[in-house]
Amino acid sequence: MRRCLLAASLALSIGAAHADEGMWLPLQLPDIAAQLRKAGYEGDPAQLADLAKPPMNAVVKVGGATGAFVSPQGLVLTNHHVAFGVIQYNSKPDRDLIGQGFVAGDRAAELPANPDYRVLVTTGFDRVTDRVLTAARGKTGRAYYDAVEAATKAIVGECEQDAGYRCSVADMHYGTDFYRIKQLELRDIRLVYAPPDAIGNYGDEIDNFMWPRHSGDFTLLRAYVGRDGKPADFSPNNVPYVPPAHLEVSTQHVNAGDFAMLAGYPGTTFRNRTAPEFAQQVQWQLPARVELFGKLIETIEAAAAKDEDAKVRYAAQLASLKNGLKRAQGELDGLRRSNAVDARAKDEAAMLAWLAKQPGSQATLADIRAAQAVLEQARATRERDQLLGVLRSQTQLMRAALTLQRLALEKGKPDAQRESGYQQRDEALITGQLKQVQRRFAPEVEKAVLAELLAQHRALPAAQRVPEIEAVFGATAESARAALDALYAKTALGDEAKRLAWMATTPADVAASDDPLLKAAAALMPALLRVEGEAKTRDGELLRLRPAYMKALIAHRTSQGRAVYPDANSTLRVSYGTLTGLEPRDAVVYRPLTTVQGIVEKHTGEAPFNAPAPLLAEIAEGSFGNTADPKLDTQTVDFMTNLDTTGGNSGSPVLDARGKLIGINFDSNWEAVSASWWFDPRYKRAIHVDARYMRWLMDEVYPAHHLLREMGLPVE
Amino acid sequence: MRRCLLAASLALSIGAAHADEGMWLPLQLPDIAAQLRKAGYEGDPAQLADLAKPPMNAVVKVGGATGAFVSPQGLVLTNHHVAFGVIQYNSKPDRDLIGQGFVAGDRAAELPANPDYRVLVTTGFDRVTDRVLTAARGKTGRAYYDAVEAATKAIVGECEQDAGYRCSVADMHYGTDFYRIKQLELRDIRLVYAPPDAIGNYGDEIDNFMWPRHSGDFTLLRAYVGRDGKPADFSPNNVPYVPPAHLEVSTQHVNAGDFAMLAGYPGTTFRNRTAPEFAQQVQWQLPARVELFGKLIETIEAAAAKDEDAKVRYAAQLASLKNGLKRAQGELDGLRRSNAVDARAKDEAAMLAWLAKQPGSQATLADIRAAQAVLEQARATRERDQLLGVLRSQTQLMRAALTLQRLALEKGKPDAQRESGYQQRDEALITGQLKQVQRRFAPEVEKAVLAELLAQHRALPAAQRVPEIEAVFGATAESARAALDALYAKTALGDEAKRLAWMATTPADVAASDDPLLKAAAALMPALLRVEGEAKTRDGELLRLRPAYMKALIAHRTSQGRAVYPDANSTLRVSYGTLTGLEPRDAVVYRPLTTVQGIVEKHTGEAPFNAPAPLLAEIAEGSFGNTADPKLDTQTVDFMTNLDTTGGNSGSPVLDARGKLIGINFDSNWEAVSASWWFDPRYKRAIHVDARYMRWLMDEVYPAHHLLREMGLPVE
């Protein structure tokens, strides 16, 4: 039976999928060819399966998100917000590309991106499961974790021997299957066309997640290579990269009900997590985060209330906490609205009941039970672990002291064995973080934050309390206050030069330091390392045990004729569905297409609703030509589909039934913020720039006729 | 020609009206019978014309808003928010009628309202134009104003000789026509049925103005009279009032597109104001209010920032300023969105062009020009007048000092000649205001507010500056600060007992007072009286001259076959239209009916979204019986129409094509906040409780079957 389940998992499944849900691996598409065709796809699903062949090799990773080649001369279409760093990098006091936008009149005028900006073209996607797991088999816990890590590093190192390539190993189905991904790393990227941010980012944070949207969130880049056709750093002698394939931009109109398909690199989803993990997310994790973040916001605001300078220093941290709280609350509301906990529990119970009836399923069931036990074990210290995480992430000087101590510790090892994040290549980043402290730190606020966290620590059950914390801060509010006063009065880490000086010293110097905050960090370090070690041991066990759960889940779904896609892990996925509106709540209907009328309605003249004068003038003139929607009799801006997306899908090309590009993904709706855990077809929508808006802008408003022609598009 | 225009105005016009716009006087309805029938009304419009006959005499004034008799035994249906004072008055620590709601099991259990609560039944509506204007004719300015005032007072005094009646004179079309309204004043009102406020006020301020709404904003009261059938104070011996008519609650279903009609007492509209007044409202008044209120909010928040006590004291004033700012901004946005200034200007220009071609129109044109000149004169001091208004309305101790000085002045006159607001009957109210100061005043905040207003005063053009203000506060920021410090350090008015003591003294005592704030108020008083006198003179001139404009407007519309309704003035009006949704903005559609699903969606367990457990249980059970909408297959809650309403229409009965009650008005949509100036049929909607929701609540959730039977309604 064990082997039978395994076989089922490796096929990555056959059969009809759930509604339109799914972030499919391209290699799964031939298996779901019937449902793809039924949904309206007119091409050959088999042709979509190979990442290294057209059209999938036209879809690339850009600046951590997605983009696509749209011309034979290396033109890459992505989001304005994905290319924002490039635009910012090229903006100067006398050349405000953010505010004014940019149109390169010819190749020579194209502007080089920041040197670390990359476009990655996938050239290989190969299963390496056996190689990854060979050494791990027979091991458990931390040893299993380390064996997988070592094998992965070896595979990547070997693959990257090929100059110009970047490699990685993707874990599919939580340790069940591993794929080596090989990507050509293009590093001479140039800015070709960007609308003003008042178009590319119209509505900004206010409209973010909020339909209806009216953003022209797109930008065109171009990849260059050396004259030998190989990746190269920027050089004026480089030539445009000739991609193995590019997508054609559609000249057809789109309508509600039309088939749509999207390819991109979604980051992380949790949909195949176990029922108890779903319950914990809704019953503890999200409410706990809402409460903790709420408490931290309150604490920081109160501590900074009378100090205008501190208010400025903590503005970014407060904004981030408020955004995190809002996101957590939105996710919680969504999961409750969808009854996700119940639904997942029923689904899992049915699977386990089915599994118990299968011959020879005892070993699998034992592994599943063992995995659940590991998760339960983690639950026993979840409050403590959350507090320790925040102790680092929400402080400035304390974090600096902990980082310096940890770095000193890691420096004692050969570089390859150092903990990730503390290797030689990370030291510049650490220096940057230590500098940043200066703009974000006020001692009274940090002391208030720590006092609050220490109070929460004292309120933990005895078994969760950390002896090292009590050793440094005592067991009462009074002792904590006294210790904090003493630490922050006497530490010299608040001085930037003195803080940075520790980067240049030896581990022994750090260990011998008299600075009270560095000493406190040293005293806390054993606890942090112990907790980190426990987590790695659990992670190793889960990596070993979860495949049993995943194989059972896949086998059960297969028995129902349903295919299963792996949870998102930043690998290329395909989703298909329909151009469709939404009924977000009682008596409210969202239409699936927005029009330029909405730009005018939202325009206030002040950012983020400051539509540029040329745009408003062209809208007022109303001559939209062949990009105007014939049914709506005006120019569309954005549209909505029920495609399955998550963070990382920014910039994903949206294709029609014939594989033509009809839009570019850039946002999703607030009601779908819980979709990383649960896909609810009633609420999950993705939001795209309508390619017709892009074409109109490039034709009429900020003309770039040479680029339209390069993409094979008509010019009016 | 003058006479010809007059005749046209008095007919109050014949012909087809604009779309569904209109707050028609009932006596106009026979004139627009054709369009009423065309819109779907199946009754006889002539029957709607007489306020003292059925069905219009079933519509009553309740607690400053509207209600309707719905049984032959004096049952009055109005809003929960209109009856809120009655519910609050009867709530006690051990009997929380606000939170729990109330169902009187029988007549004996019905609870008496606060003694000043009134239901007014209109019994007479008679034209008294000649009597009001006889003495005024030939006069101008202040004399015209005083003559109209005196004639009005005489008519009211004579009418109120009839015990148990309250009378008033309504000005139609800005001085063109006057009507005497006689109303039976029922003063023994009792609480019969109220849902919990979590139903009656579900969503509260958050949902206010925001479709979709899910509020059961209704309450049933009962009017009682003495055994002789006449109005009487509360007595256990009183008997239910037998109204001359009552409305029947419909047992039919309603659908989008159905005819709807509403009768009620809308407060004030400005739709027939002149084009320059529209321009001033959009170009100066609303932006100036936004700026001034914003500045005051900023000033109060900054001054109270470090004083928790002051924050509490100014919370209500801040909330009111913020609400005022939001309303002004909403009105401004709406008027701009509708291009109201241009539209009104074109309309007026067309009218004047038409008028110029009419024979003998010179005198009318001269009056219109003269009226415009008076309005222009007012514009010359508008900034000063706004500042003086705020100087009183946004201060506490300064206002108290000004009130005490003004009262001393008025006390020197016979009571009947005192300024309205300072007569003997007003003294209890003034005492109450002087007491309230204690909870709303902090000297540092008031000084900051006055410093800001004085700075704005110093920035006025010289011609607008007030010499008395400069005499008290000097002409510089330093002198103002010094004067404020001295005034507030030394005044004894901050002491409640000392402040109130002045109410008992003679005018001579007040005049001789040493209190620096009272002395400052005395020094400012001549300026305030002078400005008030100028305003009354202008008002008198406008009362004399505006009728020429109104008659021209009516004659011009009549020539186009269009009827004209007078601007709202708290007299009974009828609006008709359609049950219809809304497209508030690009890509967003509001359906016209909400359902109980929305209550569940909004429920958080915390006010204002704390749906009561019995309601949630009944919704979950889903047995809605004959009140369930057959198309939606669930219970509806509220619905939306394009009926023309404004403040004062709360509680208005909504009737179907056969005159049956299908709902009760309680709110309108945010997009329509500018409708008091301009009716835009794209955006103006009114929001009503669906009578089926009321019936379901009374049948299933908080049963009151005896009341349903009394209203002739089925019980499941």
mmCIF file of N, CA and C in Angstrom, chain A residues 429-486:
data_model
loop_
_atom_site.group_PDB
_atom_site.id
_atom_site.type_symbol
_atom_site.label_atom_id
_atom_site.label_comp_id
_atom_site.label_asym_id
_atom_site.label_seq_id
_atom_site.Cartn_x
_atom_site.Cartn_y
_atom_site.Cartn_z
ATOM 1 N N LEU A 429 24.456 43.231 4.283
ATOM 2 C CA LEU A 429 23.047 43.415 4.629
ATOM 3 C C LEU A 429 22.900 43.722 6.116
ATOM 4 N N ILE A 430 23.660 42.965 6.940
ATOM 5 C CA ILE A 430 23.611 43.177 8.389
ATOM 6 C C ILE A 430 24.087 44.590 8.731
ATOM 7 N N THR A 431 25.160 45.020 8.089
ATOM 8 C CA THR A 431 25.640 46.387 8.315
ATOM 9 C C THR A 431 24.546 47.404 7.995
ATOM 10 N N GLY A 432 23.876 47.181 6.887
ATOM 11 C CA GLY A 432 22.778 48.072 6.510
ATOM 12 C C GLY A 432 21.692 48.126 7.574
ATOM 13 N N GLN A 433 21.347 46.938 8.095
ATOM 14 C CA GLN A 433 20.315 46.896 9.145
ATOM 15 C C GLN A 433 20.779 47.645 10.389
ATOM 16 N N LEU A 434 22.054 47.474 10.734
ATOM 17 C CA LEU A 434 22.573 48.145 11.930
ATOM 18 C C LEU A 434 22.571 49.667 11.750
ATOM 19 N N LYS A 435 22.764 50.115 10.521
ATOM 20 C CA LYS A 435 22.692 51.559 10.259
ATOM 21 C C LYS A 435 21.262 52.070 10.361
ATOM 22 N N GLN A 436 20.350 51.271 9.832
ATOM 23 C CA GLN A 436 18.948 51.677 9.770
ATOM 24 C C GLN A 436 18.373 51.941 11.163
ATOM 25 N N VAL A 437 18.909 51.247 12.165
ATOM 26 C CA VAL A 437 18.440 51.409 13.539
ATOM 27 C C VAL A 437 18.332 52.888 13.891
ATOM 28 N N GLN A 438 19.329 53.663 13.441
ATOM 29 C CA GLN A 438 19.414 55.062 13.848
ATOM 30 C C GLN A 438 18.148 55.846 13.535
ATOM 31 N N ARG A 439 17.505 55.504 12.416
ATOM 32 C CA ARG A 439 16.322 56.258 11.999
ATOM 33 C C ARG A 439 15.034 55.706 12.596
ATOM 34 N N ARG A 440 15.125 54.587 13.304
ATOM 35 C CA ARG A 440 13.898 53.898 13.709
ATOM 36 C C ARG A 440 13.839 53.600 15.199
ATOM 37 N N PHE A 441 14.744 54.196 15.976
ATOM 38 C CA PHE A 441 14.852 53.795 17.366
ATOM 39 C C PHE A 441 14.663 54.982 18.310
ATOM 40 N N ALA A 442 13.876 54.780 19.346
ATOM 41 C CA ALA A 442 13.789 55.738 20.454
ATOM 42 C C ALA A 442 13.773 54.893 21.726
ATOM 43 N N PRO A 443 14.706 55.139 22.659
ATOM 44 C CA PRO A 443 14.844 54.219 23.799
ATOM 45 C C PRO A 443 13.553 54.050 24.605
ATOM 46 N N GLU A 444 12.807 55.142 24.823
ATOM 47 C CA GLU A 444 11.607 55.017 25.650
ATOM 48 C C GLU A 444 10.571 54.101 24.994
ATOM 49 N N VAL A 445 10.512 54.175 23.655
ATOM 50 C CA VAL A 445 9.531 53.331 22.952
ATOM 51 C C VAL A 445 9.971 51.869 23.011
ATOM 52 N N GLU A 446 11.258 51.607 22.731
ATOM 53 C CA GLU A 446 11.722 50.219 22.765
ATOM 54 C C GLU A 446 11.579 49.622 24.164
ATOM 55 N N LYS A 447 11.850 50.429 25.192
ATOM 56 C CA LYS A 447 11.673 49.932 26.558
ATOM 57 C C LYS A 447 10.201 49.602 26.822
ATOM 58 N N ALA A 448 9.305 50.430 26.311
ATOM 59 C CA ALA A 448 7.870 50.159 26.504
ATOM 60 C C ALA A 448 7.462 48.873 25.790
ATOM 61 N N VAL A 449 7.986 48.686 24.562
ATOM 62 C CA VAL A 449 7.677 47.457 23.809
ATOM 63 C C VAL A 449 8.190 46.239 24.573
ATOM 64 N N LEU A 450 9.433 46.317 25.036
ATOM 65 C CA LEU A 450 10.002 45.176 25.767
ATOM 66 C C LEU A 450 9.268 44.946 27.089
ATOM 67 N N ALA A 451 8.906 46.024 27.780
ATOM 68 C CA ALA A 451 8.157 45.866 29.034
ATOM 69 C C ALA A 451 6.859 45.113 28.776
ATOM 70 N N GLU A 452 6.189 45.451 27.663
ATOM 71 C CA GLU A 452 4.946 44.769 27.315
ATOM 72 C C GLU A 452 5.209 43.287 26.999
ATOM 73 N N LEU A 453 6.256 43.015 26.210
ATOM 74 C CA LEU A 453 6.550 41.629 25.854
ATOM 75 C C LEU A 453 6.969 40.832 27.093
ATOM 76 N N LEU A 454 7.710 41.463 27.992
ATOM 77 C CA LEU A 454 8.130 40.760 29.209
ATOM 78 C C LEU A 454 6.924 40.488 30.109
ATOM 79 N N ALA A 455 5.978 41.414 30.131
ATOM 80 C CA ALA A 455 4.755 41.171 30.913
ATOM 81 C C ALA A 455 4.012 39.962 30.338
ATOM 82 N N GLN A 456 3.964 39.889 29.013
ATOM 83 C CA GLN A 456 3.303 38.735 28.385
ATOM 84 C C GLN A 456 4.087 37.456 28.683
ATOM 85 N N HIS A 457 5.395 37.581 28.715
ATOM 86 C CA HIS A 457 6.204 36.409 29.038
ATOM 87 C C HIS A 457 5.931 35.936 30.463
ATOM 88 N N ARG A 458 5.823 36.880 31.396
ATOM 89 C CA ARG A 458 5.545 36.495 32.789
ATOM 90 C C ARG A 458 4.176 35.822 32.919
ATOM 91 N N ALA A 459 3.259 36.187 32.004
ATOM 92 C CA ALA A 459 1.905 35.610 32.078
ATOM 93 C C ALA A 459 1.834 34.220 31.446
ATOM 94 N N LEU A 460 2.930 33.748 30.836
ATOM 95 C CA LEU A 460 2.917 32.405 30.231
ATOM 96 C C LEU A 460 2.854 31.346 31.329
ATOM 97 N N PRO A 461 2.306 30.162 30.996
ATOM 98 C CA PRO A 461 2.388 29.053 31.951
ATOM 99 C C PRO A 461 3.872 28.771 32.264
ATOM 100 N N ALA A 462 4.147 28.296 33.472
ATOM 101 C CA ALA A 462 5.535 28.088 33.925
ATOM 102 C C ALA A 462 6.341 27.273 32.920
ATOM 103 N N ALA A 463 5.709 26.245 32.316
ATOM 104 C CA ALA A 463 6.443 25.343 31.427
ATOM 105 C C ALA A 463 6.946 26.063 30.188
ATOM 106 N N GLN A 464 6.300 27.159 29.812
ATOM 107 C CA GLN A 464 6.720 27.883 28.603
ATOM 108 C C GLN A 464 7.702 29.000 28.914
ATOM 109 N N ARG A 465 7.804 29.398 30.178
ATOM 110 C CA ARG A 465 8.680 30.538 30.480
ATOM 111 C C ARG A 465 10.143 30.169 30.243
ATOM 112 N N VAL A 466 10.935 31.172 29.842
ATOM 113 C CA VAL A 466 12.317 30.952 29.433
ATOM 114 C C VAL A 466 13.240 31.382 30.574
ATOM 115 N N PRO A 467 13.995 30.437 31.161
ATOM 116 C CA PRO A 467 14.845 30.779 32.314
ATOM 117 C C PRO A 467 15.805 31.928 32.003
ATOM 118 N N GLU A 468 16.365 31.938 30.776
ATOM 119 C CA GLU A 468 17.330 32.984 30.438
ATOM 120 C C GLU A 468 16.689 34.373 30.494
ATOM 121 N N ILE A 469 15.436 34.460 30.106
ATOM 122 C CA ILE A 469 14.760 35.769 30.164
ATOM 123 C C ILE A 469 14.585 36.196 31.619
ATOM 124 N N GLU A 470 14.203 35.231 32.456
ATOM 125 C CA GLU A 470 14.047 35.572 33.874
ATOM 126 C C GLU A 470 15.394 35.934 34.500
ATOM 127 N N ALA A 471 16.465 35.270 34.021
ATOM 128 C CA ALA A 471 17.786 35.583 34.571
ATOM 129 C C ALA A 471 18.169 37.035 34.259
ATOM 130 N N VAL A 472 17.816 37.518 33.068
ATOM 131 C CA VAL A 472 18.186 38.884 32.675
ATOM 132 C C VAL A 472 17.233 39.923 33.248
ATOM 133 N N PHE A 473 15.925 39.582 33.227
ATOM 134 C CA PHE A 473 14.925 40.618 33.539
ATOM 135 C C PHE A 473 14.172 40.368 34.849
ATOM 136 N N GLY A 474 14.478 39.269 35.540
ATOM 137 C CA GLY A 474 13.771 38.969 36.776
ATOM 138 C C GLY A 474 12.356 38.481 36.518
ATOM 139 N N ALA A 475 11.611 38.319 37.575
ATOM 140 C CA ALA A 475 10.289 37.688 37.442
ATOM 141 C C ALA A 475 9.154 38.638 37.770
ATOM 142 N N THR A 476 9.453 39.929 37.929
ATOM 143 C CA THR A 476 8.383 40.875 38.262
ATOM 144 C C THR A 476 8.451 42.089 37.339
ATOM 145 N N ALA A 477 7.337 42.858 37.351
ATOM 146 C CA ALA A 477 7.295 44.082 36.551
ATOM 147 C C ALA A 477 8.369 45.051 37.028
ATOM 148 N N GLU A 478 8.567 45.089 38.322
ATOM 149 C CA GLU A 478 9.550 46.030 38.889
ATOM 150 C C GLU A 478 10.955 45.667 38.413
ATOM 151 N N SER A 479 11.296 44.365 38.522
ATOM 152 C CA SER A 479 12.648 43.962 38.121
ATOM 153 C C SER A 479 12.849 44.189 36.625
ATOM 154 N N ALA A 480 11.809 43.956 35.832
ATOM 155 C CA ALA A 480 11.929 44.163 34.389
ATOM 156 C C ALA A 480 12.181 45.631 34.101
ATOM 157 N N ARG A 481 11.404 46.503 34.771
ATOM 158 C CA ARG A 481 11.560 47.933 34.540
ATOM 159 C C ARG A 481 12.973 48.382 34.915
ATOM 160 N N ALA A 482 13.433 47.906 36.085
ATOM 161 C CA ALA A 482 14.765 48.293 36.547
ATOM 162 C C ALA A 482 15.837 47.809 35.569
ATOM 163 N N ALA A 483 15.702 46.560 35.094
ATOM 164 C CA ALA A 483 16.688 46.006 34.174
ATOM 165 C C ALA A 483 16.687 46.788 32.856
ATOM 166 N N LEU A 484 15.489 47.104 32.350
ATOM 167 C CA LEU A 484 15.417 47.859 31.088
ATOM 168 C C LEU A 484 16.026 49.242 31.247
ATOM 169 N N ASP A 485 15.698 49.905 32.369
ATOM 170 C CA ASP A 485 16.267 51.239 32.595
ATOM 171 C C ASP A 485 17.788 51.174 32.596
ATOM 172 N N ALA A 486 18.299 50.165 33.307
ATOM 173 C CA ALA A 486 19.753 50.052 33.420
ATOM 174 C C ALA A 486 20.378 49.745 32.056
#
